[in-house]
Amino acid sequence: MSTETEQKQAVAYKIRLIDMKQGVNEILLNYEDAEEMGVHPHDRAKLLTAHGEKATAVIDVSDTLVKKGEVGAFVEITGCCNLKDGDEVFIFPSSRPASVDIIKKKIAGVAWSREDIRTMINDITAGNLSDIELTAYAVAIQINGMSMEEVAWLTESMVETGETIEFEKCPVFDVHSVGGVPGNKYAPITVSIVAANGLIIPKTSSRAISSAAGTSDYMDIICNVEHSAKSIKKIAEEVGGTLVWGGGVNLAPADDDIIRVEYPLSLDPHGQVLASVMAKKKAAGINYVVIDIPVGAGAKVKTDDEARRLARDFIDLGERIGIKTRCAITYGGQPVGHAIGPALELMEALSVMEGAEKPNSLIEKSLSLAAIILELGGVAQPGDGRALAEKTLKSGAALKKFREIVAAQGGKADVSSKDLKPGKYTHEFISPKDGYIESLDNQALIKIARAAGAPRSKGAGIMLNVKRGNKTRKGEPLFTVYSENQRKLEDAKSLGFTLQPVKVEGMILEEIVE
């Protein structure tokens, strides 16, 4: 149908901008207009601007927010069609997307075809599905799963609908953690070691969703983490590496919409996890990736068997889409290092690059992941990567490279741990008795750090004084909570007393007298 014909069949409305994000293309019609058009909430409408731009939008209805003859345009549809207050647009009813019936196939347990998946991802990227429909997608694959063939098609479709980066120099490396363990601040150290040895490692990272800090949450304290695909390529080829926010560039954009509806229901479909990680790596031009899989009672992955299954699936998917994949199953039963929260984590990572010999868990993890990449890249022989990684760290070459990366991303060329300050409001939790640290509850520590303000408040978080197996005496500090706000500190204190995240046991568990 031509634009001229569509305009003749459609009704003209005046745009009223609504400064709210809905997550999908959505418009708001007056109740009377909706009745006259014969549409209801969650139906679809086609929107055509006077300058010829088109979009499909989900309909919502109001008696009061828009007048008859007006259409409310939320942020997504406004940006997609370049709308301004008072613009004239033409609107007419539209059929629901084909993706709705495709989602119902999976609900019924029927496998998807490549074309099914491509259609769905195109609709998700275009904002054509409502949150209800997106949630149905996530629930369907959570319950009925996907074959590895379906996961590969999903990954490829997610790549096709966004930007991609192509590097002149190859091969290109990356490292990614599936998360779930607090204080997992290996990235600045590992990336700097790898880049200092002449390999290219353009690391794109996330911001925290349910944790106390993602890599981008602490890196943006000292430099700009929002870069275009062109800028990421330029920086990586000039200095060897990046530590940037993946959300700042349009890599596999459907993933962000899917994550948004998964989060409220704590959904984590296995196939979507695989596709989410690998689509972003493929789009970023990665040839080799090392996947860190922390395993333990307080991590996302609870058992060794679950970790091995996930590792095998990552490797299988990598083979299908052309990325050489290695997986490292790491200890996730307690935090990595002692610091949890943006500023505290970056201080700890920087102190290690500046020469600190502790914390051992952070140093060992960072060196071990770097060693795998150095051996994959051929700059170290098999078995020699660990020694080269340690030499690079101890010589100061990693710190020098980290500062080059920070400067290339707009930060200070001489950044140091002394530049970082934790929140000024603090509370120290002390040991109730003599004994040994039996366990640390990862999820409880994350909740307390978030209550203190992390990751939004950069200085908020936790500094641990003890780790599992350490000896402690009554009255000695177990951990300190930091906050930038007195009220949030009180919230964190209250939660800390309730959750008791550090468990102390005496040497005598029980005394039996008879």
PDB file of C-alpha atoms in Angstrom, residues 11-16 28-34 66-72 87-89:
ATOM      1  CA  VAL A  11      -7.264   9.496  10.575  1.00  0.00           C
ATOM      2  CA  ALA A  12      -5.075  12.540  11.290  1.00  0.00           C
ATOM      3  CA  TYR A  13      -4.078  13.299  14.915  1.00  0.00           C
ATOM      4  CA  LYS A  14      -1.942  15.866  16.683  1.00  0.00           C
ATOM      5  CA  ILE A  15       1.076  14.551  18.591  1.00  0.00           C
ATOM      6  CA  ARG A  16       1.334  15.146  22.324  1.00  0.00           C
ATOM      7  CA  LEU A  28      -1.934   6.670  23.850  1.00  0.00           C
ATOM      8  CA  LEU A  29      -5.348   7.283  22.281  1.00  0.00           C
ATOM      9  CA  ASN A  30      -8.325   9.068  23.735  1.00  0.00           C
ATOM     10  CA  TYR A  31     -11.074   6.606  24.686  1.00  0.00           C
ATOM     11  CA  GLU A  32     -13.554   8.032  22.146  1.00  0.00           C
ATOM     12  CA  ASP A  33     -10.997   7.928  19.316  1.00  0.00           C
ATOM     13  CA  ALA A  34     -10.169   4.315  20.159  1.00  0.00           C
ATOM     14  CA  VAL A  66      -4.940  12.983  25.822  1.00  0.00           C
ATOM     15  CA  LYS A  67      -7.856  14.868  24.297  1.00  0.00           C
ATOM     16  CA  LYS A  68      -9.961  13.662  21.408  1.00  0.00           C
ATOM     17  CA  GLY A  69      -7.931  14.178  18.245  1.00  0.00           C
ATOM     18  CA  GLU A  70      -4.605  13.895  20.102  1.00  0.00           C
ATOM     19  CA  VAL A  71      -2.250  10.938  20.277  1.00  0.00           C
ATOM     20  CA  GLY A  72       0.191  10.572  23.132  1.00  0.00           C
ATOM     21  CA  ASP A  87       3.114  17.272  14.619  1.00  0.00           C
ATOM     22  CA  GLU A  88       0.349  15.797  12.486  1.00  0.00           C
ATOM     23  CA  VAL A  89       0.381  12.012  12.113  1.00  0.00           C
TER      24      VAL A  89
END
